Structures are given as C-alpha cells and as structure tokens.
PDB file of C-alpha atoms in Angstrom:
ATOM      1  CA  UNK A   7     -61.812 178.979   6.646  1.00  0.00           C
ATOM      2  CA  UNK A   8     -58.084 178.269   7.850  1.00  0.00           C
ATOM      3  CA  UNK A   9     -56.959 177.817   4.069  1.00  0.00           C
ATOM      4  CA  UNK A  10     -54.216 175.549   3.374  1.00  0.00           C
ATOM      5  CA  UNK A  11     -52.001 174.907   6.531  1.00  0.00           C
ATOM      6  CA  UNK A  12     -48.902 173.030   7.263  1.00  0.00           C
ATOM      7  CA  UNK A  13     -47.463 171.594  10.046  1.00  0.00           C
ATOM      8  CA  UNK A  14     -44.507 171.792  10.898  1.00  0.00           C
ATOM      9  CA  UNK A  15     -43.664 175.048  10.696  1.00  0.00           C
ATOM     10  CA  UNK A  16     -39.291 174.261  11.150  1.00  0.00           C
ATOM     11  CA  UNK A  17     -37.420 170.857  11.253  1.00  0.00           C
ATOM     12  CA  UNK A  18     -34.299 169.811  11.647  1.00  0.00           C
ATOM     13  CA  UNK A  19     -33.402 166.370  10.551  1.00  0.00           C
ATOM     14  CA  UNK A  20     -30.623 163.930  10.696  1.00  0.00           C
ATOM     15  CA  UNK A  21     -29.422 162.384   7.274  1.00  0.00           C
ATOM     16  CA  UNK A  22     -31.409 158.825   6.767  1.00  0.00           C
ATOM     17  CA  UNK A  23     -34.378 160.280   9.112  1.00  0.00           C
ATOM     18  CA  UNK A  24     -37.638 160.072   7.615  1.00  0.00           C
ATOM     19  CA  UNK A  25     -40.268 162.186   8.250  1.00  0.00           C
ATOM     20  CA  UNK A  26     -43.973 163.637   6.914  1.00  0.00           C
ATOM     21  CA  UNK A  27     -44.739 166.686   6.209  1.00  0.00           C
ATOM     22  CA  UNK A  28     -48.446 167.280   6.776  1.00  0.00           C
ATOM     23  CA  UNK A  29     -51.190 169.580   4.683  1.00  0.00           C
ATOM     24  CA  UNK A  30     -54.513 170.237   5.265  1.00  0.00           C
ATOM     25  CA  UNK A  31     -57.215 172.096   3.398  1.00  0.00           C
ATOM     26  CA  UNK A  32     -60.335 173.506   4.087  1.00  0.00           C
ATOM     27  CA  UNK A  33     -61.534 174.842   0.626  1.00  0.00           C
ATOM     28  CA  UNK A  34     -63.001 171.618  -0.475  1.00  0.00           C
ATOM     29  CA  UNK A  35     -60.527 171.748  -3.795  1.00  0.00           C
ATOM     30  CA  UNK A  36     -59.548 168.531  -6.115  1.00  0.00           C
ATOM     31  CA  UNK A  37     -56.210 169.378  -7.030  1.00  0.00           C
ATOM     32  CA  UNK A  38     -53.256 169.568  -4.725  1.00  0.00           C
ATOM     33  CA  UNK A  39     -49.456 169.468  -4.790  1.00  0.00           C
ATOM     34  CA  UNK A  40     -46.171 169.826  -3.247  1.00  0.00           C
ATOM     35  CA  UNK A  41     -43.467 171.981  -4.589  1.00  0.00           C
ATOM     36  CA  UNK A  42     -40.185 173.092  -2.909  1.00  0.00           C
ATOM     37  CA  UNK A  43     -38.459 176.482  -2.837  1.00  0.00           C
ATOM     38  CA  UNK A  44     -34.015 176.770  -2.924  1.00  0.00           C
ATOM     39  CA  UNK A  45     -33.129 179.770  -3.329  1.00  0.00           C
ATOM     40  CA  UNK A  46     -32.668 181.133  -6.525  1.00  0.00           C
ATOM     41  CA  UNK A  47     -34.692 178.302  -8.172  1.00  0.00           C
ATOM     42  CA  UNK A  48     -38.498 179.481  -7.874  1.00  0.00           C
ATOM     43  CA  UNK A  49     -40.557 176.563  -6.694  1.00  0.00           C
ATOM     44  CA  UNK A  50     -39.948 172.919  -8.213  1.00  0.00           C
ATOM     45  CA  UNK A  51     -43.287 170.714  -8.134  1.00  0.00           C
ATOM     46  CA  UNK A  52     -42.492 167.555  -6.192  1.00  0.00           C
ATOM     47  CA  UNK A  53     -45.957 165.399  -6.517  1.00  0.00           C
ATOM     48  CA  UNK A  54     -49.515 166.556  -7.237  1.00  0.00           C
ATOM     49  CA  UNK A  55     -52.702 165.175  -6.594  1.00  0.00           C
ATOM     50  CA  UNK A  56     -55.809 165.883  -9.025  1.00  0.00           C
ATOM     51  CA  UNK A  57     -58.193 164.113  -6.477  1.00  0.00           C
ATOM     52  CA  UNK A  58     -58.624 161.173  -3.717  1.00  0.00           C
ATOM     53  CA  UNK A  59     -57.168 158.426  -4.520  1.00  0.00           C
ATOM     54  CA  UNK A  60     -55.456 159.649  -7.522  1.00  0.00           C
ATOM     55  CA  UNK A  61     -51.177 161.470  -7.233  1.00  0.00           C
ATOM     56  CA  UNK A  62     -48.865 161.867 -10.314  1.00  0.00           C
ATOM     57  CA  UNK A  63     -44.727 162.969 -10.088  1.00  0.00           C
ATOM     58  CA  UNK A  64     -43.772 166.669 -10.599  1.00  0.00           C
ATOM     59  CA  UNK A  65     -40.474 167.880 -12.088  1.00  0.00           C
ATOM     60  CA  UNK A  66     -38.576 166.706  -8.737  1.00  0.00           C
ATOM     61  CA  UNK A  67     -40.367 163.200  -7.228  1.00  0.00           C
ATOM     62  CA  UNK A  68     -37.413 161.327  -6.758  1.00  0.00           C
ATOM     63  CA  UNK A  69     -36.990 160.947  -2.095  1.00  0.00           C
ATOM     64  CA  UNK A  70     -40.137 161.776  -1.917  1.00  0.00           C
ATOM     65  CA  UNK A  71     -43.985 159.837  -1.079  1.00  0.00           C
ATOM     66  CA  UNK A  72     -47.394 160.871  -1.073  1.00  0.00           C
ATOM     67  CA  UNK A  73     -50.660 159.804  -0.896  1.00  0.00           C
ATOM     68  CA  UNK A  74     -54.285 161.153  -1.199  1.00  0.00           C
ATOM     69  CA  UNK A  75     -56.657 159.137   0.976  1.00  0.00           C
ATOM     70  CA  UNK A  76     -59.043 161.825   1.724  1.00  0.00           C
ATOM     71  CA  UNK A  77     -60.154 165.176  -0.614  1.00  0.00           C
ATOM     72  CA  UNK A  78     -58.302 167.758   2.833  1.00  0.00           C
ATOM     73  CA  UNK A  79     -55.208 165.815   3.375  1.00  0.00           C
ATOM     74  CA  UNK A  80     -52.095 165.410   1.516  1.00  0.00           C
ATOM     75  CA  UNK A  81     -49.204 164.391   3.456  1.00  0.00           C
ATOM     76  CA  UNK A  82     -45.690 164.352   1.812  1.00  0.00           C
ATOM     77  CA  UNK A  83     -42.970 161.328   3.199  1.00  0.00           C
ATOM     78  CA  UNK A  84     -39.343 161.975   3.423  1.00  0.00           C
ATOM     79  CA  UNK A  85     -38.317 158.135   3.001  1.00  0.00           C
ATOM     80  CA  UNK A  86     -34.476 158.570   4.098  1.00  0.00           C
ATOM     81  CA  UNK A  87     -33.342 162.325   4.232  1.00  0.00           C
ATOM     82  CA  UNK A  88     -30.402 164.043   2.787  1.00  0.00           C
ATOM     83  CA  UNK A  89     -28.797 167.701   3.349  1.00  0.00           C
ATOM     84  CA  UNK A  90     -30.090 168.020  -0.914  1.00  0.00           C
ATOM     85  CA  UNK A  91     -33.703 168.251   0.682  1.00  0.00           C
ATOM     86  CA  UNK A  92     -32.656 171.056   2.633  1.00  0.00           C
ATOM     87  CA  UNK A  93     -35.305 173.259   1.405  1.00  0.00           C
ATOM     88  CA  UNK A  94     -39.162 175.387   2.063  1.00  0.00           C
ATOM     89  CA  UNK A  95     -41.876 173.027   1.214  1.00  0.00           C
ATOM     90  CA  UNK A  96     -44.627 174.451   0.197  1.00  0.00           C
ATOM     91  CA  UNK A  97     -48.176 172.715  -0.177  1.00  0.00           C
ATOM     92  CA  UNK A  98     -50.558 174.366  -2.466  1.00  0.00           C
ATOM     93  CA  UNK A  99     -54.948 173.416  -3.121  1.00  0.00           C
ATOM     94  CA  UNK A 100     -57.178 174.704  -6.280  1.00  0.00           C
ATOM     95  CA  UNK A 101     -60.171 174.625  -7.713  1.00  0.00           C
ATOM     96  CA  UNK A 102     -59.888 174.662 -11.751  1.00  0.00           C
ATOM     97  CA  UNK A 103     -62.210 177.246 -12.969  1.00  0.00           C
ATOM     98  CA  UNK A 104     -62.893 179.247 -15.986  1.00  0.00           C
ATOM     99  CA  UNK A 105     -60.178 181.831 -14.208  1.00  0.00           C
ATOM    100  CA  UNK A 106     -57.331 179.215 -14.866  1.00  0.00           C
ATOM    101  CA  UNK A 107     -55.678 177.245 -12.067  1.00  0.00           C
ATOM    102  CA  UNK A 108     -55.523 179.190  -8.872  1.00  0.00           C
ATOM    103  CA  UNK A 109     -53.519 177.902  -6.316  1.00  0.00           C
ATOM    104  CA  UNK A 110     -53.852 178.867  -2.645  1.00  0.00           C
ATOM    105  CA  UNK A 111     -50.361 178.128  -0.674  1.00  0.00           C
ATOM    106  CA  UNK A 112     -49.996 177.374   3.192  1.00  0.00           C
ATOM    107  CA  UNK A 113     -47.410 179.139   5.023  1.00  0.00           C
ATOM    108  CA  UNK A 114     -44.418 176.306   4.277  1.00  0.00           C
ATOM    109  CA  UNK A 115     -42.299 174.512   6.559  1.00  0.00           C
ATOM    110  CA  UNK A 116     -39.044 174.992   6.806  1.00  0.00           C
ATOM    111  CA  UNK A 117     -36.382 171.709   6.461  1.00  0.00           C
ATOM    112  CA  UNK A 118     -32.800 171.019   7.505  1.00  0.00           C
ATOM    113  CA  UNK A 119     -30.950 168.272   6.763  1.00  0.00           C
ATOM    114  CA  UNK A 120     -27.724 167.932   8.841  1.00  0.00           C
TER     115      UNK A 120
ATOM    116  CA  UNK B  25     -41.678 170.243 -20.301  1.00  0.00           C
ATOM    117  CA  UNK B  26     -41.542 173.448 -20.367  1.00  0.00           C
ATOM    118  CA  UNK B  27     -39.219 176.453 -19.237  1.00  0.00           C
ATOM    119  CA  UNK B  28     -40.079 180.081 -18.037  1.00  0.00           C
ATOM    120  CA  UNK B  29     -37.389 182.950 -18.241  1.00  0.00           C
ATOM    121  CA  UNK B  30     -37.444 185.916 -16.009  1.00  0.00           C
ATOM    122  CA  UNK B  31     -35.174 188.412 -15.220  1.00  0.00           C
ATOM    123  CA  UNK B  32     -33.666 188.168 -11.720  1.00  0.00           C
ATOM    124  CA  UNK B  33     -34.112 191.895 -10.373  1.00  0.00           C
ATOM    125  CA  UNK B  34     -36.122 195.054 -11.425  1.00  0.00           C
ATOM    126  CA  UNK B  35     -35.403 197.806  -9.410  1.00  0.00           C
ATOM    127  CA  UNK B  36     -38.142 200.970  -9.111  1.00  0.00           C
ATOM    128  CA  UNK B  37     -39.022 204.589  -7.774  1.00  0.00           C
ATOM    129  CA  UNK B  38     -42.233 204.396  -5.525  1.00  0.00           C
ATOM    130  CA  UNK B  39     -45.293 205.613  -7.775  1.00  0.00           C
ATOM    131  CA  UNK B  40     -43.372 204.496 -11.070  1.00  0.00           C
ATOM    132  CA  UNK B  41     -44.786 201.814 -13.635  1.00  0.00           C
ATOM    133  CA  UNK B  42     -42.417 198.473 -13.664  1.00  0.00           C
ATOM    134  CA  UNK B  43     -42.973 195.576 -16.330  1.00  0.00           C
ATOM    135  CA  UNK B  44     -41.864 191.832 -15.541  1.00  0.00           C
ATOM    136  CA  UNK B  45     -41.153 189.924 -18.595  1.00  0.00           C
ATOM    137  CA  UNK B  46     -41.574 186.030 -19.118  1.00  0.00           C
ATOM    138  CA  UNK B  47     -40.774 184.168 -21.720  1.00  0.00           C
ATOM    139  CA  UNK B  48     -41.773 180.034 -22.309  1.00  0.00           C
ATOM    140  CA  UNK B  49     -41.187 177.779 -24.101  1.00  0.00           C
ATOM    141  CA  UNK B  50     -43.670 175.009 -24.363  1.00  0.00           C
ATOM    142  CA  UNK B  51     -44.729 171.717 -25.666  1.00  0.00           C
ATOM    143  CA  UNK B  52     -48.357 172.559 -24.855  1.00  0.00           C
ATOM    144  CA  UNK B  53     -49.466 175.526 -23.164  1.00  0.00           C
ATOM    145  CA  UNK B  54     -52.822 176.139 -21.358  1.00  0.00           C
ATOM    146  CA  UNK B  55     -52.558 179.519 -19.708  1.00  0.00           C
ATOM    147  CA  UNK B  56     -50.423 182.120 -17.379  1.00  0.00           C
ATOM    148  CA  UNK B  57     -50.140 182.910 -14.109  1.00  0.00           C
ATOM    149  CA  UNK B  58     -48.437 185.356 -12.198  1.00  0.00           C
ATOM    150  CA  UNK B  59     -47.778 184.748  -8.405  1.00  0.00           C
ATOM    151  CA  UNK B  60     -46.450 187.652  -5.217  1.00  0.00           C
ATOM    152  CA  UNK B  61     -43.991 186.369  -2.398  1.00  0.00           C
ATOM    153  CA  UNK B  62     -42.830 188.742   0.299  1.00  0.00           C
ATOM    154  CA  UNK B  63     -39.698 187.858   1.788  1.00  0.00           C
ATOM    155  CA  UNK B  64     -40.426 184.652   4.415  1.00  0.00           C
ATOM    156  CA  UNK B  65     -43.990 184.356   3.020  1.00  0.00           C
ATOM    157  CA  UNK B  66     -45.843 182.196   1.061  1.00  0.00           C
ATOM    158  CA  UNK B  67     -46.471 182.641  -2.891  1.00  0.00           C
ATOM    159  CA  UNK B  68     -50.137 185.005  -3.366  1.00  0.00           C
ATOM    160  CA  UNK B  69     -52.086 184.624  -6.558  1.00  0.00           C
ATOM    161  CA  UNK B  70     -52.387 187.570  -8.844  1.00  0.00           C
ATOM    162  CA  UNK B  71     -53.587 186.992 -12.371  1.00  0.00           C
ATOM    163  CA  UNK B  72     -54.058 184.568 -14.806  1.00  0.00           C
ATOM    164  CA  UNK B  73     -53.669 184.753 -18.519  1.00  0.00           C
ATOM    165  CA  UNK B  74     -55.298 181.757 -20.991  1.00  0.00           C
ATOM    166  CA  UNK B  75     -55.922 184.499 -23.924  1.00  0.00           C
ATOM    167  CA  UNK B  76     -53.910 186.449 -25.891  1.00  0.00           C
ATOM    168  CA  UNK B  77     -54.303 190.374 -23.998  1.00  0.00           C
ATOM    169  CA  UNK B  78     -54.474 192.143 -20.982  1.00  0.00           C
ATOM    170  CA  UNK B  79     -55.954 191.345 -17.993  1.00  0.00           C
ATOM    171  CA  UNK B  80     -56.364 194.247 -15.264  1.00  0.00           C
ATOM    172  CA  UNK B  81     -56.489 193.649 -11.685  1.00  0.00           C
ATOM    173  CA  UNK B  82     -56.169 197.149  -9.971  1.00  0.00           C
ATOM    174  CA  UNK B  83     -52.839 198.604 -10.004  1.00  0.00           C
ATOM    175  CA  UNK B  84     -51.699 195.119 -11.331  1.00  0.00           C
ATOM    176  CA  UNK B  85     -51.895 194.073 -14.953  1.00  0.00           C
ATOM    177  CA  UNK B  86     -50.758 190.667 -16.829  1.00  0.00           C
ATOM    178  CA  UNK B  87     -50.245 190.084 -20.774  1.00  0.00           C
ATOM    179  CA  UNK B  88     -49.983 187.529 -22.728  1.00  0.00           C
ATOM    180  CA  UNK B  89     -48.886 186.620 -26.483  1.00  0.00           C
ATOM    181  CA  UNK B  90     -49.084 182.798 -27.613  1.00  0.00           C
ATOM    182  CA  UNK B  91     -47.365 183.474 -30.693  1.00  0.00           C
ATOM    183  CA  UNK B  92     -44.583 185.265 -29.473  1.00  0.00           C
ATOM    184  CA  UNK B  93     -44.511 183.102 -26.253  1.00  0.00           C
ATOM    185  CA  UNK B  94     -44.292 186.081 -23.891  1.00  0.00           C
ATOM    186  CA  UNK B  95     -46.131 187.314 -21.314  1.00  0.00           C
ATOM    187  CA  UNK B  96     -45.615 190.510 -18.605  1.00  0.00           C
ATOM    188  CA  UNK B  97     -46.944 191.419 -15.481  1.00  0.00           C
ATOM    189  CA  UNK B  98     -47.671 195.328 -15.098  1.00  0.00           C
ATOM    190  CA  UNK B  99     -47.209 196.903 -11.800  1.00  0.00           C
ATOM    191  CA  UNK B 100     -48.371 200.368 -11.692  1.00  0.00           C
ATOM    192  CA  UNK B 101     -48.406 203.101  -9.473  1.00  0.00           C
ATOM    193  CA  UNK B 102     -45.674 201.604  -6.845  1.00  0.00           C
ATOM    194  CA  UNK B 103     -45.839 201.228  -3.356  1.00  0.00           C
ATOM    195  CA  UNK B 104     -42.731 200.316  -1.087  1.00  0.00           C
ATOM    196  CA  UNK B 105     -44.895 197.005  -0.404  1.00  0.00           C
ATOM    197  CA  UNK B 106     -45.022 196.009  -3.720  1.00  0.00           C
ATOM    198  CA  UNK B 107     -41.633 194.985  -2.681  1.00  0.00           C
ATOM    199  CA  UNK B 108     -41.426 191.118  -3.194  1.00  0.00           C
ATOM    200  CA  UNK B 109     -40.667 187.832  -5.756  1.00  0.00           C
ATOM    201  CA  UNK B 110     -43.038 187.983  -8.760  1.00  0.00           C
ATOM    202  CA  UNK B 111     -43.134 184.733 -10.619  1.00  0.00           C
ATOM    203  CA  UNK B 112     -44.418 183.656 -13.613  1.00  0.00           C
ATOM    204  CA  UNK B 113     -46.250 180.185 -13.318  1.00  0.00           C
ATOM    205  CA  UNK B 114     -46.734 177.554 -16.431  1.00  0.00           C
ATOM    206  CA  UNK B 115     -50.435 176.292 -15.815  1.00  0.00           C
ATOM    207  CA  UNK B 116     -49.737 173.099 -18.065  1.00  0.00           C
ATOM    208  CA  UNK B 117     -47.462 171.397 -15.501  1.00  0.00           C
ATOM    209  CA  UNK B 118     -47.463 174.002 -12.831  1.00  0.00           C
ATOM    210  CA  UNK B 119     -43.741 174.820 -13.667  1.00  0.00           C
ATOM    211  CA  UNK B 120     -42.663 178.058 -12.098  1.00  0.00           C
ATOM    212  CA  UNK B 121     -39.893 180.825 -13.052  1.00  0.00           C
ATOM    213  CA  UNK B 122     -37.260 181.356 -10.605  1.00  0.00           C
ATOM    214  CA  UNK B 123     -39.053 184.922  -9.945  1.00  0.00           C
ATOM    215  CA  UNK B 124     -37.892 188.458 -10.658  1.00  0.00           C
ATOM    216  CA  UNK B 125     -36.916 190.280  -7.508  1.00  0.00           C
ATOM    217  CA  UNK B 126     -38.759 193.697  -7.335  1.00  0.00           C
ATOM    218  CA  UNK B 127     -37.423 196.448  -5.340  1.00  0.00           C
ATOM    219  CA  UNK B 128     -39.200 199.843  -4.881  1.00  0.00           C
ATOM    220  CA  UNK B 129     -37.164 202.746  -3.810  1.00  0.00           C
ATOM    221  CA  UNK B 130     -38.847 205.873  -1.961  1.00  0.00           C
TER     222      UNK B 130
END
C-alpha cells in the first residue's frame, strides 16, 4: 500500500495562478480532507469529504475547490492564488472505527505564492 | 466550533516522564486524538480518547476528562526522537491545536 500521497511535492506560484493539488489513496477509506499547516497555527481544515460524491467546508474554505468523483481521489483547486495561501497542504484519509477517527496523512506539498 | 489549548514548548531530560496538556472547549464533543510531527514530516497518529481515562500505547499514554474538558498525552521514558510537534486533535470537526513543541535533552 503507498498510503496517502501527494503530488506535488514544492510549488511556486504567481499571484492569480490557479492550480490543483492532487491526493490519492490506497486504503479504500470514506472520509477525506484537506487541511493546511502556517507555522505556529497547527493545521486548519480546508474541505472534507465523507464519501464520493459528497464534500462539506472546514474552518478555512474560502480560495479553495474540491471535488470527490471517485472513493481514491481528492483533488484540491487553487481558483486565483494569493501570497495568504502560502502554506503546507496536507491531505489526510480514514476509516471511522470503534478506535475514533484515525487519519493517515501524505507527505504534504509545499506552496509559494509570490 | 470548538477550540483546543496547548502549551507551545515542553522541554525534557532523555528517560524523563513529560505530560502535554489540552484543554477544549466544545459545543459537542465526540472524542480525542493526539497526533506526532517531526520537523518537515507529516502529522503520525498516536491515540485516541472517546472515554473518560487512560489509554496506554507503549511508552505513550493519552487521558481524557469530559467534565473538566481536559485531556493529556503521557510520554514516558524519553528518547531524543521523541523530539517533535504533539497536537491535540478535536474529532467533532477535526479542529487541531497549534501543537506543543517537545524537546528532549541528553
């Protein structure tokens, strides 16, 4: 199993560039979500995603599309970029079980907005 | 909504016991987790807490108290690896602390 993975790994963007930010899981799980990391701030949850088909707004949704066509993918859309999304995005899968909400996160990808 | 409160730094000997507090504060609550992130990494499960009490997972240890809102994850018997972000992690809303910076000292 690769896990959760991201691509890319490092961007550097122009402001008004758009741009996705793919994730891909292997794990089979319903729920998955998008959070970013500034520093000092812990992660912020951008949109999540509690199956196909279905994607709710986080605590920070606002620049920011996604969509869940199929159960692996869940790509997130930059629509018009600005230096405030300078950030580590962070795409996380889980399974809820009896254990509480586990999340498995891929290895991030690292934005600049110039 | 909800808010978590950690503090921003522990510092610790190697083979000492350290305690991470978080507090919440709620307008539902379903359960606590506890996540590891080594500097340039990605955030690593550890524990999860939906009951009042302690759950033990090795040298690593989580609490939690509903009434008083509270929760702490116990790290015990240090290693200089154990360096690294510990964050406490809301499940209602998957709302995260801003993480307590743990550094162990030889």
């Amino acid at each position: 199993n690769a896990g959760v993975t991201q691509t890319p790994k490092f961007q550097v963007l122009k402001t008004g560039q758009s741009m996705t930010l793919q994730c891909a899981q292997d794990m089979n799980h319903e729920y998955m979500s998008w959070y970013r990391q500034d520093p000092g701030m812990g992660l912020r949850l951008i949109h999540y995603s509690v199956g196909a088909g279905i994607t709710d707004q986080g605590e920070v949704p606002n620049g920011y599309n996604v969509s869940r066509s199929t159960t692996e993918d869940f790509p997130l859309r930059l629509l018009s970029a600005a230096p405030s999304q300078t950030s580590v995005y962070f795409c996380a899968s889980s399974q809820r079980l009896a254990g509480g909400l586990e999340q498995y996160f891929g290895p991030g990808t690292r934005l600049t907005v110039t | 909504g909800q808010s978590l409160e950690q503090p921003s730094e522990v510092t610790a000997v190697e083979g000492a016991i350290v305690q991470i507090n978080c507090t919440y504060q709620t307008s539902g609550f379903y359960g606590l987790s506890w996540y590891q992130q080594h500097d340039g990494g990605a955030p690593t499960f550890l524990s999860y807490n939906a009951l009042d009490g302690l759950e033990e997972t090795g040298r690593f240890s989580s609490f939690l108290s509903r009434s008083d809102s509270y929760g702490y994850l116990l790290l015990q018997e240090l290693q200089m690896k154990d360096s690294a972000s510990y964050f406490c992690a809301a499940e209602e809303d998957m709302r995260f602390g801003a993480g307590t910076r743990l550094t162990v000292k030889p």
